[in-house]
Coordinates of C-alpha atoms and ligand atoms in Angstrom, one line a residue:
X1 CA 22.6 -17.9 -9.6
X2 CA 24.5 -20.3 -11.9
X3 CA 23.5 -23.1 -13.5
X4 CA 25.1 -26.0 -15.2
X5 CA 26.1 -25.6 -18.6
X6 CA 24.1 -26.7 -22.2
X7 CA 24.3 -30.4 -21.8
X8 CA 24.0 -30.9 -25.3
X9 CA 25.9 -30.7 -28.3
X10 CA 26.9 -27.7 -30.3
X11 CA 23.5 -26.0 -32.2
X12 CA 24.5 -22.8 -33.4
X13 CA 28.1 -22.1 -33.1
X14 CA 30.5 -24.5 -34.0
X15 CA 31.6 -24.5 -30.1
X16 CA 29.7 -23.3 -27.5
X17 CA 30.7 -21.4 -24.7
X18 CA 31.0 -21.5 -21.4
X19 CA 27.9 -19.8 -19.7
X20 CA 24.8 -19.9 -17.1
X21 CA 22.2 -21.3 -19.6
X22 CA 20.3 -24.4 -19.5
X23 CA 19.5 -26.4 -22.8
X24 CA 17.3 -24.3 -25.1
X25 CA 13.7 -25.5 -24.4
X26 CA 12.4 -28.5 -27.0
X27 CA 10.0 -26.3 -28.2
X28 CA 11.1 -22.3 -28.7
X29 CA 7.4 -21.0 -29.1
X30 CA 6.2 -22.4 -25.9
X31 CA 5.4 -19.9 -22.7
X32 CA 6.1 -21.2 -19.6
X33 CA 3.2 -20.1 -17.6
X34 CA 5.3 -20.1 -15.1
X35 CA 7.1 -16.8 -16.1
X36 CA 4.2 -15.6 -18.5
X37 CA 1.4 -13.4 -17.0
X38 CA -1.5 -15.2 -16.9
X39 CA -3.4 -14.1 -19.8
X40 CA -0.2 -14.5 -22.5
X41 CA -0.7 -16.8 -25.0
X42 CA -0.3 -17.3 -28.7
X43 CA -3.4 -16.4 -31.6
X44 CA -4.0 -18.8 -34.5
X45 CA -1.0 -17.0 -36.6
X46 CA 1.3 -17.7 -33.3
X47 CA 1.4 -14.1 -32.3
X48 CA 1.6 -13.9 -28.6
X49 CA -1.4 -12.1 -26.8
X50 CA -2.2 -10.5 -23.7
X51 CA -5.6 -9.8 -22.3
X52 CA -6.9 -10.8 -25.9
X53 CA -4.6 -8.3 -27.8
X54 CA -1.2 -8.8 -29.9
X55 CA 1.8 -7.7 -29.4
X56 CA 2.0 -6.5 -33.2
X57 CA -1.7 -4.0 -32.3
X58 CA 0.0 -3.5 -29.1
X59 CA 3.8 -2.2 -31.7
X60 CA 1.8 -0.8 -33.8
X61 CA 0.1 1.5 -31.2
X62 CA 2.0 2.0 -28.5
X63 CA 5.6 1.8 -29.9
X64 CA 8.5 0.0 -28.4
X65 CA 10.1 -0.7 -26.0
X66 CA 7.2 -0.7 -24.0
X67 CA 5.8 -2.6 -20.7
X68 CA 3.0 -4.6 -21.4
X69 CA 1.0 -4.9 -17.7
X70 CA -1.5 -7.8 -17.5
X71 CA -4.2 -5.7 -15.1
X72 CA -6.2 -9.0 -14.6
X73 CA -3.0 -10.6 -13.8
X74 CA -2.4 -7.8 -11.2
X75 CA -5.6 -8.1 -9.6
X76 CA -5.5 -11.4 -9.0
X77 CA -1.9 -11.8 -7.7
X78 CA -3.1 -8.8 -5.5
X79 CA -6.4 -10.4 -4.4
X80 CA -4.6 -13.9 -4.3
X81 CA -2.1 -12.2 -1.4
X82 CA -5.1 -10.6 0.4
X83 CA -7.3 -13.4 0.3
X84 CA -4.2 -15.9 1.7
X85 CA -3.9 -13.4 4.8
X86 CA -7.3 -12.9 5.9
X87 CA -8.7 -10.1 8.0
X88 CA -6.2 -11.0 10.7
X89 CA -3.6 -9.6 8.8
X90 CA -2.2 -6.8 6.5
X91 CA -1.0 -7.0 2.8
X92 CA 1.3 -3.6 2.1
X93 CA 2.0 -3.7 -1.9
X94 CA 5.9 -2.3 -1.5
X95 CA 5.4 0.7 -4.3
X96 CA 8.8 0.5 -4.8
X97 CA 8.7 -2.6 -7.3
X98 CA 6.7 -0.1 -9.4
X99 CA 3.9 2.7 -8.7
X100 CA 1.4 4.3 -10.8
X101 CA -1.6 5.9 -9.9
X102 CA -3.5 3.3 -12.2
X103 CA -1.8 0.5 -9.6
X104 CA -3.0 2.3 -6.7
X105 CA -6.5 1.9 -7.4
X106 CA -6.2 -1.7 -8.3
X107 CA -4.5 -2.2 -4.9
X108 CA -7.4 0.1 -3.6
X109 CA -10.0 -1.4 -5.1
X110 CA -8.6 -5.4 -4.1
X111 CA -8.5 -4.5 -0.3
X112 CA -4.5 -3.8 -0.4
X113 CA -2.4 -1.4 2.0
X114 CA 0.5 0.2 0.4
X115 CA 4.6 0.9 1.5
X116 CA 6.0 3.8 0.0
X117 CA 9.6 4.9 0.6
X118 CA 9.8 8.1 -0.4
X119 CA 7.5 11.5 -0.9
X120 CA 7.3 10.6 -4.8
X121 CA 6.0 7.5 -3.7
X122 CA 3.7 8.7 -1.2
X123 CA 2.8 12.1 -3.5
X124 CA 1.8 9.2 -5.6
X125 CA -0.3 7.2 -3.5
X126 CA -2.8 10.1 -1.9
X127 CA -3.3 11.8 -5.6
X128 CA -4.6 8.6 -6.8
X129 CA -6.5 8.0 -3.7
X130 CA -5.0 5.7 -1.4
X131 CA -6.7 6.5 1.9
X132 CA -3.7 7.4 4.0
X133 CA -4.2 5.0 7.4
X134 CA -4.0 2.3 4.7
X135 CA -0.5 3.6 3.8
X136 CA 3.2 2.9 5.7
X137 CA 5.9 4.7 5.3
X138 CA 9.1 3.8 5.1
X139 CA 12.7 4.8 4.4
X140 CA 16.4 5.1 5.9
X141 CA 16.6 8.5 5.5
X142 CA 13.3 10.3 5.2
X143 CA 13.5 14.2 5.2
X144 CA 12.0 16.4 7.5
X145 CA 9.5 17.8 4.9
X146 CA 8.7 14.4 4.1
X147 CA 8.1 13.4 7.6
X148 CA 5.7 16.6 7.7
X149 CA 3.4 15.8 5.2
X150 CA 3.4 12.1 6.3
X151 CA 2.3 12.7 9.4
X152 CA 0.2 15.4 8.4
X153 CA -1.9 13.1 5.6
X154 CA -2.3 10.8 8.8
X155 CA -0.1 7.7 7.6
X156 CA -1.3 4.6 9.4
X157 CA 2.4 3.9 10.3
X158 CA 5.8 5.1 9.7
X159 CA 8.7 2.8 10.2
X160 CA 11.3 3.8 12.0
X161 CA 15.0 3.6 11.2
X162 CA 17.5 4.9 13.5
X163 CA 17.8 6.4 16.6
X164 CA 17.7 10.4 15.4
X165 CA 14.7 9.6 13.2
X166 CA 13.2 8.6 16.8
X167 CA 13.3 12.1 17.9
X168 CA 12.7 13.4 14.3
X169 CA 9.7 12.0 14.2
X170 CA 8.5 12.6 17.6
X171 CA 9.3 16.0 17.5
X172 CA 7.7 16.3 14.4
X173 CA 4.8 14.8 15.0
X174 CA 4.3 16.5 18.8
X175 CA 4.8 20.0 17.0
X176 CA 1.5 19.0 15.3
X177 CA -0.2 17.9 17.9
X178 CA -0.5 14.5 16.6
X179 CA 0.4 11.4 18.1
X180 CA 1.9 9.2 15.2
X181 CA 1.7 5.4 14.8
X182 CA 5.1 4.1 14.2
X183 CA 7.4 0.6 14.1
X184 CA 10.7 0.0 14.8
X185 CA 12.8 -1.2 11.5
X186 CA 15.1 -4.0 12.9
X187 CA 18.0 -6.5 11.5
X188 CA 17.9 -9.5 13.4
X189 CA 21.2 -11.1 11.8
X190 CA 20.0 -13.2 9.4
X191 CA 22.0 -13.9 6.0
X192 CA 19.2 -14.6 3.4
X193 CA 20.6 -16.5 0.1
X194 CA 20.4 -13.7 -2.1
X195 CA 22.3 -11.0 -4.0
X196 CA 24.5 -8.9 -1.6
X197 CA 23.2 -5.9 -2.8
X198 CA 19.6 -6.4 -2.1
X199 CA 20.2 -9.1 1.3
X200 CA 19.1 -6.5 4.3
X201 CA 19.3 -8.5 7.5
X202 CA 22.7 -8.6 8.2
X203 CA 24.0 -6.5 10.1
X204 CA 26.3 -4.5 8.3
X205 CA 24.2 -2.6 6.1
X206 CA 22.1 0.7 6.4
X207 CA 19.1 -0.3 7.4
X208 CA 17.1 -0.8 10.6
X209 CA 18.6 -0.9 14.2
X210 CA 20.6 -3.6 15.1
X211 CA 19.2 -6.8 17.5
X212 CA 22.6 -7.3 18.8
X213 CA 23.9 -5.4 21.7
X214 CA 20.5 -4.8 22.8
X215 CA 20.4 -1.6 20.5
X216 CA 16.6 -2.3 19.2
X217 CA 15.9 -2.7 22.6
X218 CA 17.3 0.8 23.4
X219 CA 15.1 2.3 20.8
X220 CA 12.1 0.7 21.6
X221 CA 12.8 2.2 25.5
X222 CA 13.5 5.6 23.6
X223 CA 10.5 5.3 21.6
X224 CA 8.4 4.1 24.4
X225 CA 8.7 7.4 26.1
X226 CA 7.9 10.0 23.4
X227 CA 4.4 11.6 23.7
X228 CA 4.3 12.2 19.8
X229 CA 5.0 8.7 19.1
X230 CA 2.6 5.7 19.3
X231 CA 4.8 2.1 19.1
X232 CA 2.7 -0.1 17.6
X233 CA 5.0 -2.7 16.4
X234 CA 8.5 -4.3 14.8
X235 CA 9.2 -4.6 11.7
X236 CA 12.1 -6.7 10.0
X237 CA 12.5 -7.1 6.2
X238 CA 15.6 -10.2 5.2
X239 CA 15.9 -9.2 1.8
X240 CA 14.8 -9.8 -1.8
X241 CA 14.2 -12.4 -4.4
X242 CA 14.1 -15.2 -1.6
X243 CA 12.6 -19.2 -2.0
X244 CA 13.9 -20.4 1.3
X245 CA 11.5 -19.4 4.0
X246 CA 14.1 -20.4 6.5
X247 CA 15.3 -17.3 7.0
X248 CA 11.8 -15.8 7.7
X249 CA 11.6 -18.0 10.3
X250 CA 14.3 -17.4 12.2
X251 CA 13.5 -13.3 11.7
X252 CA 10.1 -14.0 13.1
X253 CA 11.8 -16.3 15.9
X254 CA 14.0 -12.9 17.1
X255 CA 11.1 -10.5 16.8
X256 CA 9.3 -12.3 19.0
X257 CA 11.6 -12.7 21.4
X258 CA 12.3 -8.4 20.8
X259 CA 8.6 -8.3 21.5
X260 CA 8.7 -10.7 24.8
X261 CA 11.8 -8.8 26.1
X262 CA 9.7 -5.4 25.5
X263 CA 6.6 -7.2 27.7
X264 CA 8.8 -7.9 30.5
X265 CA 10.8 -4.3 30.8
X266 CA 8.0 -2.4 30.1
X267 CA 4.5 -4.2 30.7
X268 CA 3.7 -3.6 27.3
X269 CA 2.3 -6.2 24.3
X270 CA 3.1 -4.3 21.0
X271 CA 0.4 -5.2 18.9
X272 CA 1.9 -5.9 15.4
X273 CA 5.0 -7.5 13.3
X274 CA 5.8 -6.6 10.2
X275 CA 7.8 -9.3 8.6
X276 CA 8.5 -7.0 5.0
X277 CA 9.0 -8.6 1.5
X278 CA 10.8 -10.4 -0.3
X279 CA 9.4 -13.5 -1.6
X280 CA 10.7 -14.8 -4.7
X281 CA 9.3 -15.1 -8.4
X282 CA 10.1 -17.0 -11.4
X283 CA 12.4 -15.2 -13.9
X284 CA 13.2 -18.7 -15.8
X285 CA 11.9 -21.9 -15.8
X286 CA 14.3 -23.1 -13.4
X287 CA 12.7 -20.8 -10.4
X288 CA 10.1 -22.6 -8.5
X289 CA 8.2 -19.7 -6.2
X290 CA 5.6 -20.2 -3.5
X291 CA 2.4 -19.6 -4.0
X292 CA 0.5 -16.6 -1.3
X293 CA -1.3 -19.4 0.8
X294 CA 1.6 -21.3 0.7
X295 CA 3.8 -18.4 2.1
X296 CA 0.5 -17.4 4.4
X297 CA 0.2 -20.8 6.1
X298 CA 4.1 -20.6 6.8
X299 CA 4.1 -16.8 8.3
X300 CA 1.5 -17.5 10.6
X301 CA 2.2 -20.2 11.5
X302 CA 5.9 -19.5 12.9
X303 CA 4.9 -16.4 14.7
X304 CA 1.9 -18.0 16.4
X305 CA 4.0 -20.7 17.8
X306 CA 7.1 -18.7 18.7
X307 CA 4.4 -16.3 20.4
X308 CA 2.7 -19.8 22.1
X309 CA 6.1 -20.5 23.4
X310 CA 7.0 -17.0 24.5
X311 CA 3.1 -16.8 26.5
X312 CA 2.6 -13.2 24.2
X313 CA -0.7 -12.9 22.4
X314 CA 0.0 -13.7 19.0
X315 CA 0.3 -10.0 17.3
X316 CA -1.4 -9.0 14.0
X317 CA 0.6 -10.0 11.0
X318 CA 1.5 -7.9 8.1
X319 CA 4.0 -8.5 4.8
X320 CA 5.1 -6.3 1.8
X321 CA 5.6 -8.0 -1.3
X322 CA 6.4 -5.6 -4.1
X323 CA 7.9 -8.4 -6.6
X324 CA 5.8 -11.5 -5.9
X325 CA 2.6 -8.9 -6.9
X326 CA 3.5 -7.0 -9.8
X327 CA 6.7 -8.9 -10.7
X328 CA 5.3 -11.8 -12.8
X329 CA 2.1 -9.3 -14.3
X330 CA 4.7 -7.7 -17.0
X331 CA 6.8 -7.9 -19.9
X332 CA 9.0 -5.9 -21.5
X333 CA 7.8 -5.9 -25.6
X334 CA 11.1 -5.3 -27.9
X335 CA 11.5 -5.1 -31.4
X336 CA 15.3 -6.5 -33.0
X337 CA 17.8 -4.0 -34.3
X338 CA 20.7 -6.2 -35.5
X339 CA 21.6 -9.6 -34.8
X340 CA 25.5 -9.9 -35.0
X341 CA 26.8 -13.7 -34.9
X342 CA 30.1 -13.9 -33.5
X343 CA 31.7 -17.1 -34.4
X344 CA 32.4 -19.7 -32.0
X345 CA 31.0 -17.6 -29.2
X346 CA 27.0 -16.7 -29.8
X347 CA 24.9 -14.3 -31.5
X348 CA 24.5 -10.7 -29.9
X349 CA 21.2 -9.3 -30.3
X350 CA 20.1 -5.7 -30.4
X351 CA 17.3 -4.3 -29.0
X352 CA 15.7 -0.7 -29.2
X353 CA 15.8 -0.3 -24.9
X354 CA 18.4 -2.1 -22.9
X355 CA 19.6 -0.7 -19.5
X356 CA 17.5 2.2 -19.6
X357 CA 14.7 0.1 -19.1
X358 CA 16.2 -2.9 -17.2
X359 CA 19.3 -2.1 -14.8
X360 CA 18.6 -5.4 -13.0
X361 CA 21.1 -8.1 -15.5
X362 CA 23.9 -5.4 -15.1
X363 CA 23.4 -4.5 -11.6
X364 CA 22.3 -8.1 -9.6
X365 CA 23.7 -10.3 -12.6
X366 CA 19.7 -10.7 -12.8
X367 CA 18.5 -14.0 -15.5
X368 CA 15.8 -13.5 -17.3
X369 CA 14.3 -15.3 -20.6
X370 CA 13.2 -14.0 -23.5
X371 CA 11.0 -15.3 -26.8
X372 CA 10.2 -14.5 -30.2
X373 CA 6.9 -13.0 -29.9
X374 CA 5.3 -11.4 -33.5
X375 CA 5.6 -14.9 -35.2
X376 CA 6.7 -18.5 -34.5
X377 CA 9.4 -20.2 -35.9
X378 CA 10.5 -23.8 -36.5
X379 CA 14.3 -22.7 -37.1
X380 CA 17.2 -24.4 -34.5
X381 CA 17.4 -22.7 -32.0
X382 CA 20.7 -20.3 -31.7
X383 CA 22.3 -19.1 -28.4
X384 CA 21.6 -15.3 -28.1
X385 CA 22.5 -12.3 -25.9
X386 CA 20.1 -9.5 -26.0
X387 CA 21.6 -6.4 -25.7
X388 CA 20.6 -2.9 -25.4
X389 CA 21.1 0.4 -27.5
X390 CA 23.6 2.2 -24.9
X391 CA 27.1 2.5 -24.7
X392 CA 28.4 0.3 -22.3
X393 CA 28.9 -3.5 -22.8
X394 CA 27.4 -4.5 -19.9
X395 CA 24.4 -3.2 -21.3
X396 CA 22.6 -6.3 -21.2
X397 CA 18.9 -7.4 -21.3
X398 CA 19.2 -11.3 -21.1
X399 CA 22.4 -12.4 -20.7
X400 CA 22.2 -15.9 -22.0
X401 CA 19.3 -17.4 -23.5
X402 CA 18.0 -19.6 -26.5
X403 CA 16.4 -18.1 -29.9
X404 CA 15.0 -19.4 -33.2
X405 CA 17.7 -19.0 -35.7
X406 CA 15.9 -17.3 -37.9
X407 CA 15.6 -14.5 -36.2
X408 CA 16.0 -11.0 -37.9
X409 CA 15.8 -7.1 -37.3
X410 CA 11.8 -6.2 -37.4
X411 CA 11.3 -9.1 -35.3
X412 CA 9.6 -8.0 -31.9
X413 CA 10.7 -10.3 -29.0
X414 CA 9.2 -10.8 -25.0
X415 CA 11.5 -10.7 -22.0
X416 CA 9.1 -11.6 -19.5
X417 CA 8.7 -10.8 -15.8
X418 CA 9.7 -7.3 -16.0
X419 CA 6.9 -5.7 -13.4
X420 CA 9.0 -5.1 -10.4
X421 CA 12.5 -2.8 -10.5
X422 CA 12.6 -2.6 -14.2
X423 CA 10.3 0.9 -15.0
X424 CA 10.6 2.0 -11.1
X425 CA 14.6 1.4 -12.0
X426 CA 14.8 3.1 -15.5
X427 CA 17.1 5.6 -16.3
X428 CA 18.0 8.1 -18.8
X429 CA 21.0 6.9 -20.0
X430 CA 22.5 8.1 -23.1
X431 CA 19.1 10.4 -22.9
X432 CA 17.3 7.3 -24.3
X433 CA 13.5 7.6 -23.3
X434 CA 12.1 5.3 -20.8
X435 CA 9.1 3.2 -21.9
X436 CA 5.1 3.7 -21.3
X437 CA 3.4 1.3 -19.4
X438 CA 0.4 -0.3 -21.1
X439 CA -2.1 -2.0 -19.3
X440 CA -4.1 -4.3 -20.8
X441 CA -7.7 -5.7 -20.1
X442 CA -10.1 -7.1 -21.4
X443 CA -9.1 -6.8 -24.6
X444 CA -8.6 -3.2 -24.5
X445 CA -5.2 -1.3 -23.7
X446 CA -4.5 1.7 -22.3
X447 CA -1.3 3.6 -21.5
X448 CA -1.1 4.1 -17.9
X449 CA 2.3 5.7 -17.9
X450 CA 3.3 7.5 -20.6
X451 CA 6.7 7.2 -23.2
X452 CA 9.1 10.1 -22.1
X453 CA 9.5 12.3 -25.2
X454 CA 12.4 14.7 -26.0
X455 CA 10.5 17.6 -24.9
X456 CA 10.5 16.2 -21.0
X457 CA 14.3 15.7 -21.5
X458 CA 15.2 19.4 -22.9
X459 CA 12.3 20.5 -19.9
X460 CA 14.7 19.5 -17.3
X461 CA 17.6 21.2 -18.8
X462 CA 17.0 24.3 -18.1
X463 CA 20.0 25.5 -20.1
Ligands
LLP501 N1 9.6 -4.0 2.4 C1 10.8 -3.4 2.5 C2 11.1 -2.7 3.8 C3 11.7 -3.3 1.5 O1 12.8 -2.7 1.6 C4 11.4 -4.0 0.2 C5 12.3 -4.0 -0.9 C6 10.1 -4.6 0.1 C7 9.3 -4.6 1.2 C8 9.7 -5.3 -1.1 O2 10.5 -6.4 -1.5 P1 10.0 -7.4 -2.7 O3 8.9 -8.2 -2.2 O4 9.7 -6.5 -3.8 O5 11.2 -8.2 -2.9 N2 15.9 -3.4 -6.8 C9 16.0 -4.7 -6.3 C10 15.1 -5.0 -5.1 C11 15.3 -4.0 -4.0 C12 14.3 -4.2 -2.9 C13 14.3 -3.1 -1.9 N3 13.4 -3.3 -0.9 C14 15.7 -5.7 -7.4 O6 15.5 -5.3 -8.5 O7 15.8 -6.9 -7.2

């Protein structure tokens, strides 16, 4: 994730220090639309909008920190995926990357399926609606109760993890009466260039059953002869945050050949692939994603010719981006606490969330930018790090980015990019609250997940 170092000479500090930051951009107040949802912008007076509203309204309302969710944005990142795929294939919105009812219907409404991991997630999805064929479920280590009400709201699939959630399942399911649609969660050995921690191919790591040793095709036999289970398919997922489509295609080249294998030992032509999430998005300017068609064209293209070439009907497709959707739809709207210059190494900014609200710079050494948003300002720029409220410091927001100068406590400043893993990640730490979620339309907002308040801390603790 490094870059070079600033190129130029000193701006700020008298020496500047050694980092992963590019040069500051030649103009400050600029959005790249690249990271921007697309409806940002800046009003006459340079105040940067969303869906025609301010972010000062937007303070002034809603309080911050908050999450600012661009619902036109959404909608057509959602419809964008749905639309590249065609009625040939299947576009699961992975929850996980964040899930509120509001979400659900949008997905609803655009044509979307949805993966949950979790009962939350799937307790979720049916209260707001989600018609439960159009929902997967997933998970290492799903409990029996949450297998139970699964299978009884009629999931159109669960995926299947191990070899004891196989029988779990089955038995489950047979008890009943039902006979449940399931895939079979793979890792076909790929290394995907991405953080270790969220990389899920390889094969030492928890999830799925291992190609090698023939061990997924042991479970698929398993599987094959359970009355309460329905095999409709293989599912592989490589990892997160991912540009190089390399290692998709080497994922979809091994299901196949899973998929041929199961043909010849059993007479059977599983009718699907899943080939999961994972598709990269721009957190800086320096991140060049794929677009849905782009990554659409690709997908099917490499599973109908590894199917050509293993003489297997070409199986219905699906995908589960959770991040490429709702990743780029968001930011995260602080206002400045203290800015602390420390000489000769940069300027420390405090902000009124931190961790609580983003995890993802302290835990994947995430990069993320950041701009002045309630004003413009023509001041040079000054290296920054924005910091949180918590105490810990590795509590950090943006670890190295650019800033006007001038910058001062009232302030409210933009990290953008913050839909996916930063409020389905947030924390309680230090018993700070976590941060509504305001949708925005249209020129009207609307919270769609509410600030925590002290009263739903001192609920919990029961005393
Ligand atoms: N499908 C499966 C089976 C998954 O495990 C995941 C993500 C996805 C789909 C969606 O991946 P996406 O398209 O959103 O990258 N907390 C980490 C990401 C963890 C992803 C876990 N699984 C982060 O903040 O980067």
């Amino acid at each position: 994730m490094s870059r070079s170092a600033h190129p130029a000479g000193p701006r700020h500090a008298d020496v500047l220090p050694e980092g992963h930051y590019s040069a500051p951009a030649d103009d400050l107040n600029a959005l790249d639309p690249k990271v921007w949802a697309h409806t940002v912008g800046r009003d006459a007076d340079g105040v940067v909008t969303v869906g025609g509203i301010t972010v000062t309204q937007l303070a002034e309302e809603y309080g911050t920190p908050a999450y600012i969710l661009d619902e036109a944005d959404f909608r057509d990142r959602a419809r964008a995926w749905r639309t590249a795929f065609g009625n040939d294939a299947d576009v699961f919105y992975a929850g996980k990357a964040f899930l509120s009812r509001a979400v659900v219907r949008w997905l609803h409404e655009e044509g979307l399926n949805l993966d949950v991991c979790s009962g939350g997630e799937l307790a979720t999805a049916l209260s707001a609606g989600m018609p439960a064929e159009r929902i997967a479920f997933h998970g290492n280590n799903k409990s029996p109760e949450e297998i139970e009400r699964a299978v009884r709201a009629g999931v159109g699939r669960i995926v299947l993890d191990s070899f004891q959630e196989i029988v779990r399942v089955a038995h489950i399911a047979q008890s009943l009466g039902k006979r449940q649609p399931v895939q079979i969660r793979i890792t076909v050995g790929v290394e995907a260039h991405t953080h270790e921690f969220i990389a899920t191919a390889h094969e030492d790591q928890k999830f799925g059953i291992p190609l090698a040793g023939g061990q997924a095709a042991e479970a698929v036999r398993r599987a094959l002869q359970l009355d309460g289970l329905e095999v409709i398919g293989i599912h592989s997922h490589i990892g997160s945050q991912i540009f190089d489509m390399s290692g998709f295609e080497v994922a979809a080249h091994r299901v196949v050949g899973l998929l041929k294998d199961i043909r010849d030992e059993h007479g059977v032509e599983l009718p699907e692939i899943d080939l999961g999430g994972g598709l990269g998005i721009a957190y800086t300017s320096d991140d060049d994603p794929r677009e849905p068609h782009e990554i659409a064209k690709a997908l099917t293209e490499i599973v109908t010719r590894e199917c050509e070439a293993a003489r297997l009907a070409t199986p219905r497709i699906s995908v589960e981006p959770g991040r490429a959707i709702v990743g780029p739809t968001a930011f995260t709207l602080y206002e400045v606490g203290t800015v602390k210059p420390l000489d000769g190494l940069r300027t420390y900014v405090s902000v009124d969330g931190g961790m609580s609200d983003n995890i993802r710079t302290a835990l994947y050494d995430a990069e993320y930018s950041v701009a002045l948003a309630s004003r413009t300002s023509d001041a040079e720029p000054m290296l920054v790090r924005v910091v949180g409220k918590h105490c810990e410091s590795g509590d950090i927001v943006v670890k190295d980015a650019f800033l006007p100068g001038d910058l001062a406590p009232g302030d409210l400043i933009a990290v953008p990019a913050t839909g996916a893993y930063c409020r389905s990640m947030a924390s309680n730490y230090n018993h700070v609250l976590r941060p509504p979620v305001v949708a925005v339309r249209d020129g009207a907002a609307r919270v769609v997940v509410r600030r925590e308040t002290e009263e739903d801390l001192l609920r919990l603790d029961v005393g």
